[in-house]
C-alpha positions as a LaTeX table, in Angstrom:
\begin{tabular}{lrrr}
\hline
Residue & $x$ (\AA) & $y$ (\AA) & $z$ (\AA) \\
\hline
Met1 & 16.83 & $-47.87$ & $-33.51$ \\
Lys2 & 16.07 & $-43.97$ & $-32.10$ \\
Leu3 & 14.57 & $-41.50$ & $-34.98$ \\
Ala4 & 13.41 & $-37.88$ & $-34.61$ \\
Thr5 & 12.06 & $-35.24$ & $-36.47$ \\
Tyr6 & 14.16 & $-31.89$ & $-37.01$ \\
His7 & 11.92 & $-28.64$ & $-37.78$ \\
Asp8 & 13.58 & $-27.41$ & $-41.25$ \\
Gly9 & 10.56 & $-24.81$ & $-42.20$ \\
Ser10 & 8.22 & $-27.53$ & $-43.71$ \\
Arg11 & 5.20 & $-29.03$ & $-41.82$ \\
Asp12 & 6.99 & $-32.70$ & $-41.91$ \\
Gly13 & 10.05 & $-31.75$ & $-40.93$ \\
Gln14 & 13.16 & $-34.02$ & $-41.58$ \\
Leu15 & 13.60 & $-37.27$ & $-39.96$ \\
Val16 & 17.17 & $-37.87$ & $-38.61$ \\
Val17 & 18.40 & $-41.24$ & $-36.71$ \\
Val18 & 19.64 & $-40.45$ & $-33.35$ \\
Ser19 & 21.93 & $-42.89$ & $-31.40$ \\
Arg20 & 21.40 & $-44.74$ & $-28.40$ \\
Asp21 & 22.85 & $-42.36$ & $-25.73$ \\
Leu22 & 21.41 & $-39.09$ & $-27.81$ \\
Ala23 & 24.41 & $-37.65$ & $-27.88$ \\
Gln24 & 24.80 & $-37.85$ & $-31.92$ \\
Ala25 & 22.69 & $-37.87$ & $-35.01$ \\
His26 & 22.39 & $-38.42$ & $-39.10$ \\
Phe27 & 20.12 & $-36.88$ & $-41.18$ \\
Ala28 & 17.95 & $-39.81$ & $-43.14$ \\
Thr29 & 18.71 & $-38.51$ & $-46.49$ \\
Gly30 & 18.78 & $-40.88$ & $-49.39$ \\
Ile31 & 16.42 & $-43.59$ & $-47.50$ \\
Ala32 & 13.93 & $-41.13$ & $-46.10$ \\
Thr33 & 12.97 & $-37.57$ & $-45.92$ \\
Arg34 & 9.98 & $-37.91$ & $-43.88$ \\
Leu35 & 8.98 & $-40.45$ & $-40.18$ \\
Gln36 & 5.25 & $-41.18$ & $-42.91$ \\
Gln37 & 7.44 & $-42.69$ & $-45.83$ \\
Val38 & 9.14 & $-44.55$ & $-43.66$ \\
Leu39 & 5.68 & $-45.85$ & $-41.93$ \\
Asp40 & 4.32 & $-46.49$ & $-45.42$ \\
Asp41 & 7.25 & $-48.71$ & $-46.55$ \\
Trp42 & 8.47 & $-49.96$ & $-43.26$ \\
Asn43 & 9.78 & $-53.62$ & $-44.31$ \\
Phe44 & 11.78 & $-51.70$ & $-47.47$ \\
Val45 & 12.68 & $-48.88$ & $-45.65$ \\
Ser46 & 13.50 & $-49.73$ & $-42.07$ \\
Pro47 & 16.15 & $-52.09$ & $-42.73$ \\
Gln48 & 18.38 & $-49.26$ & $-44.54$ \\
Leu49 & 17.99 & $-46.97$ & $-41.82$ \\
Glu50 & 18.66 & $-50.20$ & $-38.94$ \\
Asp51 & 21.78 & $-50.22$ & $-40.94$ \\
Leu52 & 22.44 & $-46.35$ & $-40.68$ \\
Tyr53 & 21.81 & $-46.59$ & $-36.76$ \\
Ala54 & 24.14 & $-48.59$ & $-36.39$ \\
Thr55 & 26.97 & $-47.53$ & $-38.40$ \\
Leu56 & 25.96 & $-44.38$ & $-36.01$ \\
Asn57 & 26.48 & $-46.07$ & $-32.56$ \\
Gly58 & 29.62 & $-47.65$ & $-33.79$ \\
Gly59 & 31.36 & $-43.98$ & $-34.58$ \\
Lys60 & 31.20 & $-44.77$ & $-38.46$ \\
Ala61 & 28.83 & $-42.52$ & $-39.66$ \\
Arg62 & 31.04 & $-39.56$ & $-41.52$ \\
His63 & 28.49 & $-36.85$ & $-41.36$ \\
Ala64 & 27.15 & $-37.33$ & $-37.92$ \\
Phe65 & 26.37 & $-34.59$ & $-35.94$ \\
Pro66 & 25.83 & $-33.66$ & $-32.24$ \\
Phe67 & 21.99 & $-34.07$ & $-31.92$ \\
Glu68 & 20.07 & $-30.93$ & $-30.35$ \\
Pro69 & 16.35 & $-32.02$ & $-29.04$ \\
Gln70 & 15.80 & $-27.88$ & $-29.00$ \\
Arg71 & 15.71 & $-28.23$ & $-32.71$ \\
Cys72 & 13.04 & $-31.46$ & $-32.78$ \\
Leu73 & 9.25 & $-31.07$ & $-34.09$ \\
Ala74 & 6.93 & $-33.47$ & $-32.22$ \\
Pro75 & 9.03 & $-37.31$ & $-34.02$ \\
Leu76 & 5.62 & $-37.66$ & $-36.59$ \\
Pro77 & 4.69 & $-34.06$ & $-36.55$ \\
Arg78 & 1.17 & $-34.39$ & $-37.97$ \\
Ala79 & $-0.25$ & $-38.16$ & $-37.86$ \\
Pro80 & $-3.82$ & $-39.68$ & $-40.04$ \\
Gln81 & $-5.18$ & $-39.80$ & $-36.22$ \\
Trp82 & $-4.41$ & $-40.31$ & $-32.68$ \\
Val83 & $-6.21$ & $-42.57$ & $-30.18$ \\
Asp84 & $-5.97$ & $-41.86$ & $-26.63$ \\
Ala85 & $-6.95$ & $-44.22$ & $-24.16$ \\
Ala86 & $-7.84$ & $-43.99$ & $-20.11$ \\
Ala87 & $-6.23$ & $-47.55$ & $-19.91$ \\
Tyr88 & $-4.89$ & $-47.03$ & $-15.88$ \\
Pro89 & $-8.15$ & $-47.56$ & $-13.61$ \\
Ser90 & $-6.54$ & $-46.11$ & $-9.97$ \\
His91 & $-6.59$ & $-42.36$ & $-12.68$ \\
Val92 & $-10.44$ & $-43.11$ & $-13.69$ \\
Glu93 & $-11.26$ & $-44.43$ & $-10.34$ \\
Arg94 & $-9.80$ & $-41.55$ & $-8.40$ \\
Leu95 & $-11.11$ & $-38.67$ & $-10.04$ \\
Arg96 & $-14.83$ & $-40.41$ & $-10.29$ \\
Arg97 & $-15.08$ & $-40.88$ & $-6.71$ \\
Ala98 & $-13.79$ & $-37.14$ & $-5.76$ \\
Arg99 & $-16.21$ & $-36.31$ & $-8.24$ \\
Gly100 & $-19.16$ & $-38.21$ & $-6.53$ \\
Ala101 & $-19.48$ & $-39.74$ & $-9.63$ \\
Glu102 & $-19.95$ & $-44.02$ & $-10.34$ \\
Val103 & $-16.96$ & $-46.09$ & $-11.27$ \\
Pro104 & $-17.93$ & $-48.12$ & $-14.10$ \\
Ala105 & $-17.92$ & $-51.85$ & $-13.53$ \\
Asp106 & $-16.29$ & $-52.86$ & $-16.53$ \\
Leu107 & $-13.42$ & $-50.43$ & $-16.25$ \\
His108 & $-11.07$ & $-53.25$ & $-15.62$ \\
Glu109 & $-12.04$ & $-55.17$ & $-19.07$ \\
Val110 & $-12.99$ & $-52.42$ & $-21.44$ \\
Pro111 & $-10.63$ & $-49.44$ & $-22.34$ \\
Arg112 & $-12.19$ & $-46.04$ & $-22.93$ \\
Leu113 & $-11.09$ & $-44.16$ & $-26.06$ \\
Glu114 & $-11.01$ & $-40.62$ & $-26.68$ \\
Gln115 & $-9.86$ & $-39.09$ & $-29.98$ \\
Arg116 & $-7.66$ & $-36.19$ & $-30.14$ \\
Ala117 & $-6.37$ & $-34.25$ & $-32.71$ \\
Ser118 & $-3.13$ & $-34.83$ & $-34.55$ \\
Asp119 & $-2.64$ & $-32.87$ & $-37.61$ \\
Ala120 & $-0.50$ & $-30.38$ & $-35.93$ \\
Leu121 & 1.29 & $-32.40$ & $-32.79$ \\
Leu122 & 3.40 & $-30.60$ & $-30.47$ \\
Gly123 & 7.73 & $-30.49$ & $-30.21$ \\
Pro124 & 9.42 & $-30.89$ & $-27.38$ \\
Arg125 & 10.47 & $-27.87$ & $-26.60$ \\
Ala126 & 7.11 & $-25.77$ & $-28.42$ \\
Thr127 & 5.20 & $-23.57$ & $-25.92$ \\
Pro128 & 2.00 & $-24.45$ & $-24.85$ \\
Arg129 & $-0.34$ & $-21.84$ & $-25.15$ \\
Phe130 & $-3.90$ & $-21.12$ & $-23.75$ \\
Ala131 & $-6.17$ & $-17.95$ & $-24.18$ \\
Asp132 & $-7.42$ & $-18.20$ & $-20.03$ \\
Ala133 & $-5.45$ & $-18.96$ & $-17.28$ \\
Asp134 & $-8.58$ & $-20.10$ & $-14.83$ \\
Ala135 & $-9.31$ & $-22.40$ & $-17.42$ \\
Gly136 & $-8.19$ & $-25.68$ & $-15.40$ \\
Ile137 & $-4.72$ & $-26.25$ & $-17.74$ \\
Asp138 & $-3.26$ & $-29.74$ & $-17.08$ \\
Phe139 & $-1.36$ & $-32.12$ & $-18.49$ \\
Glu140 & $-1.39$ & $-35.88$ & $-18.52$ \\
Ala141 & 1.86 & $-38.12$ & $-19.00$ \\
Gly142 & 2.12 & $-41.68$ & $-20.83$ \\
Leu143 & 3.08 & $-43.13$ & $-23.27$ \\
Ala144 & 1.92 & $-44.40$ & $-26.63$ \\
Val145 & 2.74 & $-46.12$ & $-29.90$ \\
Val146 & 2.79 & $-45.88$ & $-33.70$ \\
Thr147 & 1.39 & $-48.23$ & $-35.71$ \\
Gly148 & 1.81 & $-49.43$ & $-39.34$ \\
Asp149 & $-1.60$ & $-50.66$ & $-41.23$ \\
Val150 & $-3.77$ & $-52.72$ & $-38.79$ \\
Ala151 & $-6.73$ & $-54.59$ & $-40.42$ \\
Ala152 & $-10.31$ & $-53.74$ & $-38.82$ \\
Gly153 & $-11.11$ & $-56.68$ & $-36.64$ \\
Ala154 & $-7.59$ & $-57.41$ & $-35.84$ \\
Thr155 & $-6.76$ & $-59.39$ & $-32.15$ \\
Pro156 & $-4.35$ & $-57.99$ & $-29.76$ \\
Ala157 & $-1.74$ & $-60.38$ & $-31.37$ \\
Gln158 & $-1.97$ & $-59.23$ & $-34.91$ \\
Ala159 & $-2.77$ & $-55.50$ & $-33.59$ \\
Leu160 & 0.46 & $-55.53$ & $-31.47$ \\
Asp161 & 2.60 & $-56.98$ & $-34.74$ \\
Gly162 & 1.35 & $-53.55$ & $-35.65$ \\
Val163 & 3.25 & $-51.97$ & $-33.51$ \\
Arg164 & 6.53 & $-50.03$ & $-34.88$ \\
Leu165 & 7.43 & $-47.16$ & $-32.16$ \\
Val166 & 6.63 & $-46.07$ & $-29.11$ \\
Leu167 & 6.65 & $-42.60$ & $-28.09$ \\
Leu168 & 6.95 & $-40.38$ & $-24.90$ \\
Ser169 & 3.45 & $-37.83$ & $-24.73$ \\
Leu170 & 2.60 & $-34.83$ & $-22.49$ \\
Asp171 & $-1.58$ & $-34.57$ & $-23.57$ \\
Trp172 & $-2.51$ & $-30.63$ & $-22.57$ \\
Thr173 & $-6.30$ & $-30.13$ & $-21.49$ \\
Leu174 & $-8.28$ & $-27.88$ & $-19.67$ \\
Arg175 & $-10.38$ & $-29.03$ & $-16.82$ \\
His176 & $-12.39$ & $-26.21$ & $-16.43$ \\
Ala177 & $-12.96$ & $-25.98$ & $-19.91$ \\
Pro178 & $-17.08$ & $-25.16$ & $-21.06$ \\
Pro179 & $-18.86$ & $-28.02$ & $-22.83$ \\
Gly180 & $-17.93$ & $-28.53$ & $-26.65$ \\
Leu181 & $-14.60$ & $-27.35$ & $-26.20$ \\
Leu182 & $-12.30$ & $-29.58$ & $-27.61$ \\
Pro183 & $-8.64$ & $-30.35$ & $-25.74$ \\
Pro184 & $-5.58$ & $-28.28$ & $-27.02$ \\
Ala185 & $-2.77$ & $-29.68$ & $-29.31$ \\
Gly186 & $-0.25$ & $-32.63$ & $-27.46$ \\
Ala187 & 2.92 & $-33.09$ & $-27.04$ \\
Phe188 & 5.54 & $-35.52$ & $-27.57$ \\
Ala189 & 9.62 & $-36.49$ & $-26.55$ \\
Pro190 & 12.00 & $-35.70$ & $-29.53$ \\
Val191 & 12.84 & $-39.74$ & $-29.96$ \\
Ala192 & 10.82 & $-42.46$ & $-31.40$ \\
Val193 & 11.55 & $-45.88$ & $-30.56$ \\
Thr194 & 11.79 & $-49.42$ & $-32.09$ \\
Pro195 & 10.49 & $-51.90$ & $-29.15$ \\
Asp196 & 13.33 & $-54.07$ & $-29.45$ \\
Glu197 & 15.18 & $-50.29$ & $-29.06$ \\
Leu198 & 13.65 & $-50.97$ & $-25.15$ \\
Gly199 & 14.78 & $-54.50$ & $-24.65$ \\
Ala200 & 13.44 & $-56.52$ & $-21.62$ \\
Ala201 & 11.95 & $-53.44$ & $-20.56$ \\
Trp202 & 9.56 & $-54.38$ & $-23.94$ \\
Asp203 & 7.36 & $-57.05$ & $-22.31$ \\
Gly204 & 4.14 & $-57.58$ & $-23.90$ \\
Gly205 & 2.99 & $-54.52$ & $-25.14$ \\
Arg206 & 4.04 & $-52.90$ & $-21.61$ \\
Val207 & 6.86 & $-50.40$ & $-21.30$ \\
Arg208 & 8.20 & $-51.54$ & $-17.57$ \\
Leu209 & 9.59 & $-48.10$ & $-16.98$ \\
Gly210 & 9.03 & $-45.30$ & $-14.84$ \\
Ile211 & 7.73 & $-41.78$ & $-16.26$ \\
His212 & 9.56 & $-39.02$ & $-14.29$ \\
Val213 & 7.38 & $-35.90$ & $-14.18$ \\
Asp214 & 9.21 & $-32.46$ & $-13.04$ \\
Leu215 & 7.24 & $-29.37$ & $-11.70$ \\
Asn216 & 8.68 & $-25.93$ & $-11.82$ \\
Gly217 & 12.03 & $-28.21$ & $-11.57$ \\
Arg218 & 10.35 & $-30.41$ & $-8.20$ \\
Arg219 & 9.83 & $-33.47$ & $-8.32$ \\
Phe220 & 6.09 & $-34.65$ & $-8.84$ \\
Gly221 & 5.81 & $-38.03$ & $-10.07$ \\
Arg222 & 8.02 & $-41.19$ & $-10.40$ \\
Val223 & 5.40 & $-43.53$ & $-11.87$ \\
Asp224 & 5.72 & $-47.38$ & $-12.94$ \\
Ala225 & 4.55 & $-47.39$ & $-16.98$ \\
Ala226 & 3.87 & $-50.74$ & $-16.35$ \\
Ala227 & 2.00 & $-51.39$ & $-12.67$ \\
Gly228 & $-1.05$ & $-49.68$ & $-13.06$ \\
Leu229 & $-1.44$ & $-50.40$ & $-17.11$ \\
Ala230 & $-5.07$ & $-52.48$ & $-17.53$ \\
Phe231 & $-4.47$ & $-53.14$ & $-21.19$ \\
Asp232 & $-1.52$ & $-53.58$ & $-23.03$ \\
Phe233 & $-1.08$ & $-52.21$ & $-26.49$ \\
Gly234 & $-1.84$ & $-55.07$ & $-28.66$ \\
Arg235 & $-5.76$ & $-54.50$ & $-26.58$ \\
Leu236 & $-5.76$ & $-51.12$ & $-26.68$ \\
Ile237 & $-4.72$ & $-51.59$ & $-30.83$ \\
Ala238 & $-7.33$ & $-54.01$ & $-31.04$ \\
Gln239 & $-10.23$ & $-52.11$ & $-29.45$ \\
Val240 & $-9.84$ & $-49.35$ & $-32.47$ \\
Ala241 & $-9.73$ & $-51.65$ & $-34.92$ \\
Arg242 & $-13.14$ & $-53.40$ & $-33.88$ \\
Thr243 & $-14.66$ & $-50.23$ & $-35.76$ \\
Arg244 & $-12.19$ & $-49.48$ & $-38.12$ \\
Ala245 & $-8.63$ & $-50.08$ & $-39.90$ \\
Leu246 & $-5.45$ & $-48.27$ & $-38.44$ \\
Arg247 & $-3.37$ & $-46.84$ & $-41.52$ \\
Ala248 & 0.17 & $-46.25$ & $-40.85$ \\
Gly249 & 0.99 & $-43.61$ & $-38.69$ \\
Ser250 & $-1.98$ & $-43.95$ & $-36.65$ \\
Ile251 & $-0.87$ & $-42.97$ & $-32.52$ \\
Val252 & $-2.61$ & $-45.30$ & $-30.03$ \\
Gly253 & $-2.28$ & $-43.71$ & $-26.30$ \\
Ala254 & $-2.19$ & $-45.48$ & $-22.67$ \\
Gly255 & $-3.34$ & $-42.25$ & $-21.23$ \\
Ala256 & $-1.92$ & $-41.01$ & $-17.99$ \\
Ala257 & 0.04 & $-43.12$ & $-16.30$ \\
Ser258 & $-1.04$ & $-44.78$ & $-12.84$ \\
Val259 & $-0.54$ & $-46.68$ & $-9.94$ \\
Ala260 & $-2.88$ & $-47.15$ & $-7.08$ \\
Asp261 & $-0.24$ & $-46.45$ & $-4.45$ \\
Ala262 & $-0.12$ & $-42.28$ & $-4.12$ \\
Gly263 & 3.58 & $-42.29$ & $-2.57$ \\
Ser264 & 5.18 & $-42.62$ & $-5.91$ \\
Gly265 & 3.29 & $-39.34$ & $-7.53$ \\
Phe266 & 0.95 & $-38.72$ & $-10.22$ \\
Thr267 & 1.84 & $-37.73$ & $-13.99$ \\
Cys268 & $-1.28$ & $-35.36$ & $-14.12$ \\
Leu269 & $-2.67$ & $-32.71$ & $-11.76$ \\
Ala270 & $-6.54$ & $-33.42$ & $-11.78$ \\
Glu271 & $-5.00$ & $-36.75$ & $-9.67$ \\
Gln272 & $-3.66$ & $-35.44$ & $-6.94$ \\
Arg273 & $-5.86$ & $-33.09$ & $-6.65$ \\
Ala274 & $-8.57$ & $-36.03$ & $-6.58$ \\
Leu275 & $-6.53$ & $-37.34$ & $-3.80$ \\
Glu276 & $-6.69$ & $-34.13$ & $-2.23$ \\
Val277 & $-10.18$ & $-34.06$ & $-1.89$ \\
Leu278 & $-11.02$ & $-38.04$ & $-1.39$ \\
Glu279 & $-8.41$ & $-37.54$ & 2.17 \\
His280 & $-9.07$ & $-33.69$ & 2.63 \\
Gly281 & $-12.25$ & $-33.22$ & 1.74 \\
Ala282 & $-11.01$ & $-30.33$ & $-0.48$ \\
Pro283 & $-8.47$ & $-29.84$ & $-2.98$ \\
His284 & $-5.08$ & $-27.82$ & $-2.12$ \\
Thr285 & $-3.52$ & $-28.04$ & $-5.12$ \\
Gly286 & $-4.27$ & $-25.92$ & $-7.55$ \\
Tyr287 & $-3.53$ & $-26.17$ & $-11.54$ \\
Leu288 & $-1.02$ & $-24.42$ & $-14.02$ \\
Arg289 & $-0.60$ & $-20.92$ & $-14.39$ \\
Phe290 & 1.35 & $-18.88$ & $-17.14$ \\
Gly291 & 5.26 & $-19.24$ & $-16.54$ \\
Asp292 & 4.98 & $-23.26$ & $-15.08$ \\
Thr293 & 7.15 & $-25.44$ & $-16.61$ \\
Val294 & 6.53 & $-29.49$ & $-16.49$ \\
Arg295 & 9.44 & $-31.84$ & $-17.39$ \\
Val296 & 8.82 & $-35.52$ & $-18.26$ \\
Glu297 & 11.27 & $-37.92$ & $-19.23$ \\
Val298 & 11.80 & $-42.01$ & $-18.88$ \\
Pro299 & 15.13 & $-43.07$ & $-18.27$ \\
Ser300 & 15.96 & $-46.55$ & $-19.00$ \\
Ala301 & 17.35 & $-48.99$ & $-16.37$ \\
Asp302 & 21.14 & $-47.95$ & $-17.03$ \\
Gly303 & 19.97 & $-44.40$ & $-16.40$ \\
Val304 & 19.80 & $-43.46$ & $-20.00$ \\
Ser305 & 16.84 & $-41.43$ & $-21.18$ \\
Val306 & 15.21 & $-43.22$ & $-24.02$ \\
Phe307 & 12.88 & $-40.83$ & $-25.73$ \\
Gly308 & 14.87 & $-37.45$ & $-24.96$ \\
Ala309 & 12.98 & $-34.74$ & $-22.38$ \\
Ile310 & 9.76 & $-32.78$ & $-22.86$ \\
Glu311 & 10.63 & $-29.65$ & $-21.01$ \\
Gln312 & 7.26 & $-27.33$ & $-21.89$ \\
Thr313 & 6.12 & $-23.65$ & $-20.51$ \\
Val314 & 2.08 & $-22.69$ & $-20.00$ \\
Ala315 & 1.74 & $-19.46$ & $-21.80$ \\
Ala316 & $-0.42$ & $-17.20$ & $-22.84$ \\
Tyr317 & $-1.58$ & $-16.61$ & $-26.70$ \\
Val318 & 0.21 & $-14.04$ & $-28.30$ \\
Ala319 & $-2.44$ & $-11.34$ & $-29.45$ \\
\hline
\end{tabular}
């Protein structure tokens, strides 16, 4: 099924069920009002939402209405935690080699994890605001999952069983930020999907679909989300669980999607700049400026948008 959260003036928004083609929606009122409620009581609540989803897709939901992505918050507007990984070795290798830094010998063996802010996640049409246009404003497009409760010490297979939803994310970062400055809040596509909704594209904790990134209306990247992934989501969640349990609603991301073949483009500016350094000795692609627009989307095999699109325009803080 596909789920979204409409802005209603509250911090957590109102849960809606969205049709497979993203054309129609229906409030989940009477079943659950917020996505976190569903995650906290998944086995009881999700079957009821599945019934509503089937009714909606069958055209028989009496109170259905046109789905409006611009009304959406992040599917989970605030989460217990968000852990992001560097699960694509080619991304890490390019950035490190361009800096003249050593590439870790165990890059393909141990996932690198980073704790990100999860208390105020951005919706797909929110405006990311920054204080300094010269701070190296960059983005990283990738996929993430939302878990149920996962016990500390869970195996990768057990961890994969804990995946409840799959998300499309757009992390914001400042490449020239001074030491000690935390990364900005990240954004998510309007719709979260259950793994079964992906069909054959959900393959052993990998999503075998392409992430499409456009910058200012021009093609920037068409990157296969599975091709360069060194660690599936079961492995990534299990890495988090080595030191602590995960509570329902935890988000675990794979980081900026990347493949060794640069011909497919990139999902962040830093990697393109790194390739330019390696090939030409210096970067010629600039970081984002105020007014630049990034659009990220994942089409299914038949061309239908899976998660809906993230489309955001970089802006300055308003005094």
